[in-house]
Coordinates of C-alpha atoms in Angstrom, one line a residue:
X1431 CA 0.1 0.1 0.2
X1432 CA 1.2 3.9 -1.2
X1433 CA 2.3 5.6 2.1
X1434 CA 2.7 9.3 2.8
X1435 CA 5.9 9.2 1.3
X1436 CA 5.6 8.0 -2.1
X1437 CA 2.4 10.5 -3.1
X1438 CA 5.3 13.2 -1.4
X1439 CA 7.9 11.7 -3.7
X1440 CA 5.5 11.7 -6.3
X1441 CA 4.7 15.3 -6.6
X1442 CA 7.7 16.7 -6.7
X1443 CA 8.8 14.7 -9.5
X1444 CA 5.2 15.7 -11.0
X1445 CA 5.2 17.4 -14.2
X1446 CA 2.3 20.3 -14.5
X1447 CA 1.4 21.8 -17.7
X1448 CA 1.1 25.6 -17.5
X1449 CA 0.0 26.1 -21.1
X1450 CA -3.5 26.1 -23.0
X1451 CA -3.7 23.1 -25.4
X1452 CA -5.5 24.3 -28.9
X1453 CA -5.0 22.4 -32.4
X1454 CA -3.2 19.5 -30.4
X1455 CA -0.2 21.9 -29.0
X1456 CA 1.2 23.5 -26.0
X1457 CA -0.5 27.6 -26.6
X1458 CA 0.1 30.9 -25.0
X1459 CA -1.5 33.8 -23.9
X1460 CA -1.2 36.8 -26.4
X1461 CA -1.5 39.1 -23.3
X1462 CA 1.2 36.1 -21.1
X1463 CA -0.9 36.7 -19.2
X1464 CA -0.6 34.1 -16.2
X1465 CA -3.0 32.8 -12.9
X1466 CA -0.8 31.1 -10.1
X1467 CA -2.0 27.8 -8.8
X1468 CA -2.2 27.0 -4.8
X1469 CA -1.7 24.0 -3.3
X1470 CA -4.2 24.7 -0.5
X1471 CA -3.1 21.9 1.5
X1472 CA 0.8 23.9 2.2
X1473 CA -0.1 27.3 0.5
X1474 CA 2.9 27.1 -1.8
X1475 CA 3.0 28.2 -5.9
X1476 CA 2.5 24.8 -8.1
X1477 CA 2.5 26.8 -10.9
X1478 CA 1.6 30.3 -13.3
X1479 CA -0.9 28.9 -15.6
X1480 CA -1.3 30.9 -19.0
X1481 CA -4.8 32.9 -18.3
X1482 CA -6.4 32.5 -22.0
X1483 CA -9.0 35.9 -23.0
X1484 CA -10.6 36.6 -26.2
X1485 CA -8.2 36.1 -27.9
X1486 CA -7.1 32.1 -27.3
X1487 CA -11.0 31.4 -27.3
X1488 CA -11.0 32.4 -30.2
X1489 CA -8.4 30.0 -31.3
X1490 CA -10.0 27.2 -29.2
X1491 CA -13.3 27.9 -31.0
X1492 CA -11.8 28.4 -34.3
X1493 CA -9.6 24.8 -33.9
X1494 CA -12.4 23.8 -33.2
X1495 CA -15.3 24.7 -36.0
X1496 CA -11.7 23.8 -38.6
X1497 CA -11.4 19.8 -36.8
X1498 CA -15.8 19.4 -36.9
X1499 CA -16.3 20.7 -40.2
X1500 CA -13.5 19.4 -42.4
X1501 CA -12.2 16.6 -39.7
X1502 CA -12.6 13.1 -39.1
X1503 CA -14.6 12.9 -35.6
X1504 CA -17.8 13.8 -37.2
X1505 CA -17.3 11.3 -40.2
X1506 CA -16.3 8.8 -38.8
X1507 CA -18.6 5.2 -37.6
X1508 CA -19.8 4.9 -34.4
X1509 CA -17.6 1.7 -34.4
X1510 CA -14.1 4.1 -35.1
X1511 CA -14.7 6.3 -32.5
X1512 CA -16.4 3.9 -29.3
X1513 CA -12.1 2.4 -30.4
X1514 CA -10.7 6.1 -29.4
X1515 CA -12.3 6.3 -26.2
X1516 CA -12.4 2.8 -25.4
X1517 CA -8.2 3.6 -25.5
X1518 CA -8.6 6.8 -23.9
X1519 CA -10.2 5.5 -21.1
X1520 CA -7.8 3.0 -20.7
X1521 CA -4.9 5.6 -20.7
X1522 CA -6.7 6.9 -17.7
X1523 CA -6.0 3.9 -15.8
X1524 CA -1.9 3.5 -16.5
X1525 CA -2.2 7.4 -15.4
X1526 CA -4.1 6.9 -12.2
X1527 CA -1.3 8.1 -9.2
X1528 CA -0.9 11.1 -12.2
X1529 CA -4.1 12.2 -12.6
X1530 CA -5.1 11.4 -8.9
X1531 CA -2.5 13.8 -7.5
X1532 CA -2.9 16.7 -10.2
X1533 CA -6.8 16.9 -8.8
X1534 CA -5.1 16.2 -4.8
X1535 CA -2.7 19.1 -5.4
X1536 CA -4.6 21.5 -6.3
X1537 CA -7.8 21.5 -5.0
X1538 CA -6.8 20.1 -1.7
X1539 CA -8.9 16.4 -1.5
X1540 CA -7.2 14.0 -0.4
X1541 CA -5.2 12.1 -3.1
X1542 CA -7.0 8.3 -2.3
X1543 CA -10.2 9.7 -2.8
X1544 CA -9.0 10.7 -6.5
X1545 CA -7.2 7.7 -6.5
X1546 CA -9.9 5.3 -5.8
X1547 CA -13.0 6.9 -6.8
X1548 CA -12.6 9.8 -9.2
X1549 CA -9.9 8.6 -11.7
X1550 CA -11.8 5.0 -12.2
X1551 CA -14.7 6.9 -12.3
X1552 CA -13.8 8.7 -15.0
X1553 CA -12.2 6.8 -17.1
X1554 CA -15.7 4.4 -16.9
X1555 CA -17.1 7.6 -18.0
X1556 CA -15.6 7.4 -21.2
X1557 CA -15.4 3.4 -21.7
X1558 CA -19.6 3.8 -21.2
X1559 CA -20.2 6.2 -23.7
X1560 CA -17.3 4.6 -26.0
X1561 CA -19.4 0.6 -25.9
X1562 CA -23.3 3.1 -26.1
X1563 CA -22.6 4.0 -29.2
X1564 CA -22.8 0.9 -31.5
X1565 CA -25.5 0.0 -29.8
X1566 CA -27.9 3.2 -30.4
X1567 CA -30.1 3.3 -33.4
X1568 CA -32.0 5.4 -35.2
X1569 CA -35.8 5.6 -35.5
X1570 CA -37.9 5.6 -39.0
X1571 CA -41.5 7.0 -38.6
X1572 CA -44.8 5.2 -39.5
X1573 CA -46.0 7.2 -42.3
X1574 CA -48.1 6.1 -45.4
X1575 CA -46.7 3.0 -47.4
X1576 CA -45.0 6.0 -49.8
X1577 CA -42.8 8.2 -47.8
X1578 CA -40.0 6.9 -46.0
X1579 CA -39.4 9.5 -43.2
X1580 CA -35.8 8.4 -40.9
X1581 CA -35.3 10.4 -37.1
X1582 CA -31.7 10.7 -36.5
X1583 CA -29.4 12.0 -34.0
X1584 CA -26.5 14.5 -35.4
X1585 CA -23.9 16.0 -33.4
X1586 CA -24.3 20.2 -32.9
X1587 CA -20.9 20.8 -33.6
X1588 CA -19.0 22.8 -31.2
X1589 CA -19.3 22.8 -27.7
X1590 CA -18.2 25.0 -24.6
X1591 CA -17.6 23.0 -21.9
X1592 CA -17.0 24.6 -18.4
X1593 CA -16.5 23.0 -15.0
X1594 CA -15.4 23.6 -11.7
X1595 CA -13.1 22.5 -9.5
X1596 CA -14.6 20.3 -6.9
X1597 CA -14.2 16.8 -9.0
X1598 CA -12.1 17.9 -12.1
X1599 CA -11.2 15.5 -13.8
X1600 CA -14.7 13.6 -13.4
X1601 CA -17.2 16.9 -14.4
X1602 CA -14.4 17.5 -17.5
X1603 CA -15.4 13.4 -18.2
X1604 CA -18.9 13.7 -18.0
X1605 CA -19.7 16.6 -20.4
X1606 CA -16.0 15.8 -22.7
X1607 CA -17.6 11.7 -22.6
X1608 CA -21.0 12.2 -24.1
X1609 CA -20.0 15.1 -26.0
X1610 CA -16.9 13.4 -27.8
X1611 CA -19.1 10.1 -28.1
X1612 CA -21.3 12.1 -30.9
X1613 CA -18.9 13.0 -32.9
X1614 CA -18.7 17.1 -31.5
X1615 CA -15.6 18.7 -31.7
X1616 CA -14.9 20.6 -27.2
X1617 CA -13.5 23.9 -25.9
X1618 CA -13.2 22.6 -22.6
X1619 CA -12.2 25.7 -19.5
X1620 CA -11.2 23.8 -16.2
X1621 CA -11.5 26.0 -13.1
X1622 CA -8.9 28.6 -12.2
X1623 CA -8.2 26.6 -9.6
X1624 CA -7.6 23.5 -10.7
X1625 CA -6.3 23.5 -14.4
X1626 CA -3.8 20.3 -14.2
X1627 CA -5.8 17.0 -14.7
X1628 CA -8.0 18.8 -18.1
X1629 CA -5.2 19.5 -19.2
X1630 CA -2.8 15.8 -18.7
X1631 CA -6.7 15.0 -20.1
X1632 CA -6.6 16.9 -23.4
X1633 CA -2.5 14.9 -23.9
X1634 CA -3.8 12.0 -23.0
X1635 CA -6.8 11.9 -25.5
X1636 CA -4.6 13.0 -28.7
X1637 CA -1.9 10.3 -27.9
X1638 CA -5.6 7.8 -27.5
X1639 CA -6.7 8.8 -31.7
X1640 CA -8.7 12.2 -31.0
X1641 CA -7.7 14.4 -33.8
X1642 CA -5.8 17.2 -33.0
X1643 CA -8.3 20.5 -32.6
X1644 CA -11.3 17.9 -31.0
X1645 CA -10.5 18.6 -28.0
X1646 CA -8.8 22.5 -27.2
X1647 CA -8.0 23.1 -23.2
X1648 CA -8.5 26.9 -22.5
X1649 CA -7.4 27.8 -18.8
X1650 CA -8.0 31.3 -17.5
X1651 CA -10.2 33.5 -15.3
X1652 CA -14.5 32.5 -15.6
X1653 CA -15.1 36.4 -16.1
X1654 CA -12.2 36.4 -18.9
X1655 CA -12.3 32.3 -20.9
X1656 CA -15.3 31.5 -19.8
X1657 CA -17.0 35.8 -20.3
X1658 CA -15.8 34.6 -24.2
X1659 CA -17.3 31.0 -24.4
X1660 CA -20.3 32.5 -23.5
X1661 CA -20.4 35.3 -26.0
X1662 CA -18.4 33.4 -28.4
X1663 CA -21.1 32.7 -31.7
X1664 CA -19.5 30.4 -33.0
X1665 CA -20.5 28.0 -30.4
X1666 CA -23.2 25.7 -30.7
X1667 CA -24.1 25.0 -26.8
X1668 CA -22.9 26.0 -23.7
X1669 CA -22.7 23.4 -20.8
X1670 CA -21.8 24.2 -17.2
X1671 CA -22.0 22.3 -13.6
X1672 CA -21.2 25.1 -11.0
X1673 CA -22.8 28.1 -9.0
X1674 CA -26.5 29.2 -9.8
X1675 CA -25.2 33.0 -10.1
X1676 CA -22.9 31.7 -12.7
X1677 CA -25.1 30.1 -14.6
X1678 CA -27.8 32.7 -14.7
X1679 CA -24.7 34.8 -16.8
X1680 CA -24.5 31.7 -19.3
X1681 CA -28.3 32.1 -19.7
X1682 CA -27.7 36.0 -20.7
X1683 CA -24.5 34.8 -22.8
X1684 CA -26.5 32.9 -24.4
X1685 CA -29.5 36.1 -25.1
X1686 CA -26.9 38.4 -25.6
X1687 CA -25.2 36.4 -28.4
X1688 CA -26.1 33.7 -31.1
X1689 CA -29.2 32.2 -28.5
X1690 CA -26.4 28.6 -28.1
X1691 CA -28.0 25.9 -26.2
X1692 CA -27.2 26.6 -22.7
X1693 CA -27.2 23.6 -20.2
X1694 CA -26.7 23.8 -16.6
X1695 CA -25.7 22.1 -13.5
X1696 CA -25.9 24.2 -10.3
X1697 CA -26.2 24.4 -6.6
X1698 CA -27.9 22.1 -4.5
X1699 CA -28.7 22.4 -0.5
X1700 CA -30.0 18.7 -0.4
X1701 CA -32.5 17.4 2.3
X1702 CA -31.8 13.7 4.3
X1703 CA -34.8 12.7 5.6
X1704 CA -35.1 10.5 8.5
X1705 CA -37.9 9.2 9.6
X1706 CA -38.9 7.4 12.9
X1707 CA -39.2 4.1 11.6
X1708 CA -35.6 3.8 10.1
X1709 CA -34.7 0.5 11.6
X1710 CA -31.0 0.7 10.9
X1711 CA -30.0 4.0 12.6
X1712 CA -26.3 3.4 12.7
X1713 CA -25.8 3.0 9.5
X1714 CA -27.9 6.2 8.3
X1715 CA -25.7 8.6 10.6
X1716 CA -22.9 6.9 9.1
X1717 CA -24.2 7.8 5.8
X1718 CA -25.3 11.2 6.9
X1719 CA -21.9 12.3 8.0
X1720 CA -20.6 10.7 4.6
X1721 CA -23.0 13.0 2.6
X1722 CA -22.0 15.9 4.1
X1723 CA -18.3 15.9 5.4
X1724 CA -16.7 13.5 1.6
X1725 CA -14.8 15.9 -0.5
X1726 CA -15.0 18.2 2.5
X1727 CA -18.2 19.1 1.9
X1728 CA -17.5 20.4 -1.3
X1729 CA -20.2 18.2 -4.1
X1730 CA -22.8 20.5 -5.2
X1731 CA -25.7 18.0 -4.0
X1732 CA -23.4 17.9 -0.9
X1733 CA -27.0 16.3 1.8
X1734 CA -26.2 20.2 3.4
X1735 CA -29.8 19.5 5.3
X1736 CA -30.1 17.1 8.0
X1737 CA -34.1 16.5 9.2
X1738 CA -35.2 14.2 11.7
X1739 CA -38.1 12.9 13.3
X1740 CA -38.2 14.8 16.4
X1741 CA -38.4 11.0 18.5
X1742 CA -34.8 10.2 17.4
X1743 CA -33.8 13.5 16.9
X1744 CA -31.6 13.5 20.3
X1745 CA -30.3 9.9 19.7
X1746 CA -29.4 10.6 16.0
X1747 CA -27.6 13.6 16.7
X1748 CA -26.1 11.7 19.4
X1749 CA -24.2 8.7 16.7
X1750 CA -24.1 11.8 14.0
X1751 CA -21.6 13.5 15.9
X1752 CA -19.3 10.4 17.1
X1753 CA -19.1 9.5 13.4
X1754 CA -18.2 13.2 12.3
X1755 CA -15.0 12.4 14.5
X1756 CA -13.4 9.8 11.7
X1757 CA -13.8 12.8 9.0
X1758 CA -11.5 14.4 10.7
X1759 CA -9.4 17.3 8.2
X1760 CA -5.8 16.0 6.9
X1761 CA -2.8 16.3 5.0
X1762 CA -4.5 15.2 1.5
X1763 CA -1.4 13.5 0.3
X1764 CA -1.9 11.2 3.2
X1765 CA -3.4 7.8 2.2
X1766 CA -5.0 8.0 6.2
X1767 CA -6.6 11.6 5.6
X1768 CA -10.6 11.4 5.2
X1769 CA -11.1 15.0 4.5
X1770 CA -8.4 17.4 3.6
X1771 CA -8.0 21.0 2.7
X1772 CA -11.0 23.5 1.4
X1773 CA -9.5 24.6 -2.2
X1774 CA -8.5 28.1 -1.3
X1775 CA -8.4 31.2 1.4
X1776 CA -11.6 32.8 0.3
X1777 CA -13.7 29.5 -0.3
X1778 CA -12.4 28.9 3.9
X1779 CA -13.0 32.7 4.6
X1780 CA -16.5 31.4 2.7
X1781 CA -17.1 28.5 5.5
X1782 CA -15.9 30.5 8.2
X1783 CA -18.3 33.5 7.9
X1784 CA -21.4 30.9 7.6
X1785 CA -20.2 28.9 11.4
X1786 CA -20.3 32.4 12.9
X1787 CA -23.6 33.9 10.9
X1788 CA -25.1 30.9 12.0
X1789 CA -24.1 31.3 16.1
X1790 CA -25.0 34.5 15.7
X1791 CA -28.5 33.7 14.5
X1792 CA -29.4 31.2 17.2
X1793 CA -28.2 27.7 16.0
X1794 CA -26.7 25.7 18.0
X1795 CA -23.3 24.5 17.3
X1796 CA -22.9 20.9 18.6
X1797 CA -19.5 20.3 16.8
X1798 CA -16.5 21.0 15.4
X1799 CA -16.7 24.8 14.1
X1800 CA -12.8 25.6 14.4
X1801 CA -10.4 26.5 11.1
X1802 CA -7.4 24.9 11.5
X1803 CA -4.0 24.3 10.4
X1804 CA -1.6 22.6 9.0
X1805 CA 2.2 22.9 7.4
X1806 CA 1.3 27.1 7.1
X1807 CA -1.8 26.5 5.3
X1808 CA -4.9 27.9 7.7
X1809 CA -7.6 26.2 4.6
X1810 CA -9.0 23.1 7.2
X1811 CA -12.5 23.4 9.2
X1812 CA -13.2 20.4 10.8
X1813 CA -17.0 19.2 10.3
X1814 CA -19.3 21.4 11.9
X1815 CA -22.7 20.0 12.8
X1816 CA -25.1 22.8 13.9
X1817 CA -29.1 21.4 15.2
X1818 CA -31.7 24.2 16.0
X1819 CA -31.7 25.1 12.8
X1820 CA -35.0 26.9 11.7
X1821 CA -35.6 27.1 7.8
X1822 CA -35.7 31.1 8.3
X1823 CA -31.8 30.3 8.9
X1824 CA -29.1 31.5 6.5
X1825 CA -28.2 28.0 7.0
X1826 CA -30.8 26.3 5.9
X1827 CA -30.6 28.8 2.9
X1828 CA -27.6 29.0 1.6
X1829 CA -24.9 26.8 -0.3
X1830 CA -22.5 26.8 2.1
X1831 CA -19.8 24.0 -0.4
X1832 CA -17.7 22.7 3.1
X1833 CA -18.4 21.0 6.0
X1834 CA -21.2 22.1 7.4
X1835 CA -24.5 20.7 8.1
X1836 CA -27.4 22.3 9.3
X1837 CA -30.0 20.0 11.8
X1838 CA -33.8 20.6 12.1
X1839 CA -36.9 18.7 13.6
X1840 CA -40.2 17.7 12.2
X1841 CA -43.5 15.9 13.7
X1842 CA -44.8 13.6 10.9
X1843 CA -44.2 13.4 6.9
X1844 CA -46.5 16.0 5.6
X1845 CA -44.1 19.0 7.4
X1846 CA -40.7 16.9 6.4
X1847 CA -42.0 17.0 2.8
X1848 CA -42.5 21.3 3.6
X1849 CA -38.8 21.7 4.4
X1850 CA -37.7 19.6 2.8
X1851 CA -38.9 21.7 -0.6
X1852 CA -39.4 24.9 0.8
X1853 CA -35.7 25.4 -1.2
X1854 CA -34.8 26.8 -4.3
X1855 CA -33.3 24.0 -5.0
X1856 CA -33.9 21.0 -6.7
X1857 CA -31.0 19.0 -6.8
X1858 CA -30.6 15.5 -4.8
X1859 CA -32.5 14.6 -1.5
X1860 CA -31.9 11.7 0.5
X1861 CA -34.8 9.6 2.7
X1862 CA -34.6 7.1 5.4
X1863 CA -37.3 4.6 6.5
X1864 CA -38.0 1.4 6.6
X1865 CA -41.6 1.6 5.1
X1866 CA -41.9 1.0 1.4
X1867 CA -45.0 2.2 0.9
X1868 CA -43.6 6.0 3.3
X1869 CA -40.4 5.5 0.7
X1870 CA -42.0 6.0 -2.2
X1871 CA -44.7 8.2 -0.7
X1872 CA -42.1 11.0 0.2
X1873 CA -39.7 9.7 -3.4
X1874 CA -42.5 10.9 -5.4
X1875 CA -43.2 14.4 -3.7
X1876 CA -39.8 15.4 -2.9
X1877 CA -38.8 18.5 -5.7
X1878 CA -35.1 16.0 -6.2
X1879 CA -33.9 14.8 -9.6
X1880 CA -32.6 12.0 -7.3
X1881 CA -33.9 10.9 -4.6
X1882 CA -31.7 8.2 -3.0
X1883 CA -33.5 5.6 -0.6
X1884 CA -31.9 4.4 2.0
X1885 CA -28.4 5.7 1.1
X1886 CA -27.2 8.9 0.0
X1887 CA -26.4 10.7 -3.0
X1888 CA -26.5 7.7 -4.9
X1889 CA -24.6 7.8 -8.7
X1890 CA -24.0 5.4 -11.5
X1891 CA -23.0 5.9 -15.2
X1892 CA -26.3 4.6 -16.4
X1893 CA -28.9 6.9 -14.6
X1894 CA -28.8 10.4 -15.3
X1895 CA -27.7 13.2 -13.1
X1896 CA -29.4 17.4 -12.8
X1897 CA -32.1 19.1 -11.0
X1898 CA -35.2 21.2 -11.2
X1899 CA -36.1 25.2 -9.5
X1900 CA -32.4 27.3 -9.0
X1901 CA -29.9 23.8 -10.0
X1902 CA -30.4 24.2 -13.4
X1903 CA -31.8 22.0 -16.2
X1904 CA -30.0 18.5 -18.5
X1905 CA -28.7 15.9 -17.3
X1906 CA -25.4 14.6 -16.9
X1907 CA -24.1 11.1 -17.3
X1908 CA -27.1 8.2 -18.5
X1909 CA -28.0 7.7 -22.4
X1910 CA -30.4 11.0 -22.1
X1911 CA -27.2 13.8 -21.7
X1912 CA -26.9 12.4 -25.1
X1913 CA -29.7 15.1 -26.3
X1914 CA -27.8 18.0 -24.9
X1915 CA -25.3 17.3 -27.7
X1916 CA -27.2 16.7 -30.2
X1917 CA -30.4 17.6 -31.9
X1918 CA -32.7 15.5 -33.9
X1919 CA -33.0 15.3 -38.0
X1920 CA -35.9 14.7 -39.9
X1921 CA -34.8 13.0 -43.8
X1922 CA -38.5 13.1 -45.3
X1923 CA -38.7 10.5 -48.5
X1924 CA -41.2 10.7 -50.5
X1925 CA -40.6 7.6 -52.4
X1926 CA -41.7 6.9 -56.5
X1927 CA -44.2 4.3 -58.3

């Protein structure tokens, strides 16, 4: 088994790509602008990475358009694209240590989470979409005998993809795999805090056989590179995972430019409902802790609102506080650390402010609440639990994006559902009950894209992921994600004779 020394040694040797990748080649910014990428676990500068702007986005989009219109990718048989995507999946697994390390260093997550979950998960997404390609069929409409009407899915063209820093490789894979499988070209903008795995992935894609220009990566600031993509008149669709605030900007950019399609997966404040008829409260407490403290709570679908039936609330919170001890943060490169560093000082202070505000508004702090320091960095926060949180408190209303749990109580099923649905977000929810009838009733009434019963944050490439309300629209994963990257074409053939 690898240890801290193993990962520390690899980190010292790791190559960090500091340029854009356009037309299959490294590309500098015309104005030589750069962004310092910081390791949040020790505040060291990892690299000064190119900050792309309008000029570089123009180059990347032009390259993607040429590749789509004149290159071989969109014209390949599905079985040929399948071979390339399967090869890319295998290359990702062969570079598992490197890809895991790149995400851990840049955004602070435990390296073993990236190694055990993120990298194999992302590789599986590419393999799954590759495998799907020669198993999908188009349609023939039931027309008169002298007509043949076919309904086919065709790629949109150039896709702009903007992904967040919390799961850099996974979120890139969720967008890229179906977009590329469908025959599109993609311009990918990774988060400025975590560009390295996306850039390395693009190199591996070239090695796997993805033609130059089909995948271009433009690191940069959201207000510069992201805005340029959103406003670009030659981008056919924009897919985004991130905050609701930024998602609204992309809607505006589409209206101000070419009315491109926009698909958003935005914020969340997912409720976790625990009913008194749940027979395994220990498992429910364990999963409740996982649902908010995994990945330092930096998860869009984190179960950040815990709603517990009043009759079991005290006993359940007692179990939960004990489970939270297992999520104390530590060095992300230490394989024993279950939680790592918050992504940067700005996000750390934002979380601290939410903790202070919750105390000021009257919530009871029953666990954690402290900012911790390791190795010269203050970007660590204890797993934190508040009880007595009412629906009007800031902690119940706003997405913290950190390891902070708001606990509220309910008396009956109707009140639980009302509390859960009383929110601007509708991304995910969890329900704990051993009453099958209740499980179905509650799941149907919850406003959430995914309802997990007797688990939390259920996820698999075979099922769609996304939400409603201000959590966005459209779905990642599953065959349904092809809806974002293709359009339907009707071909009507009038037969003679």
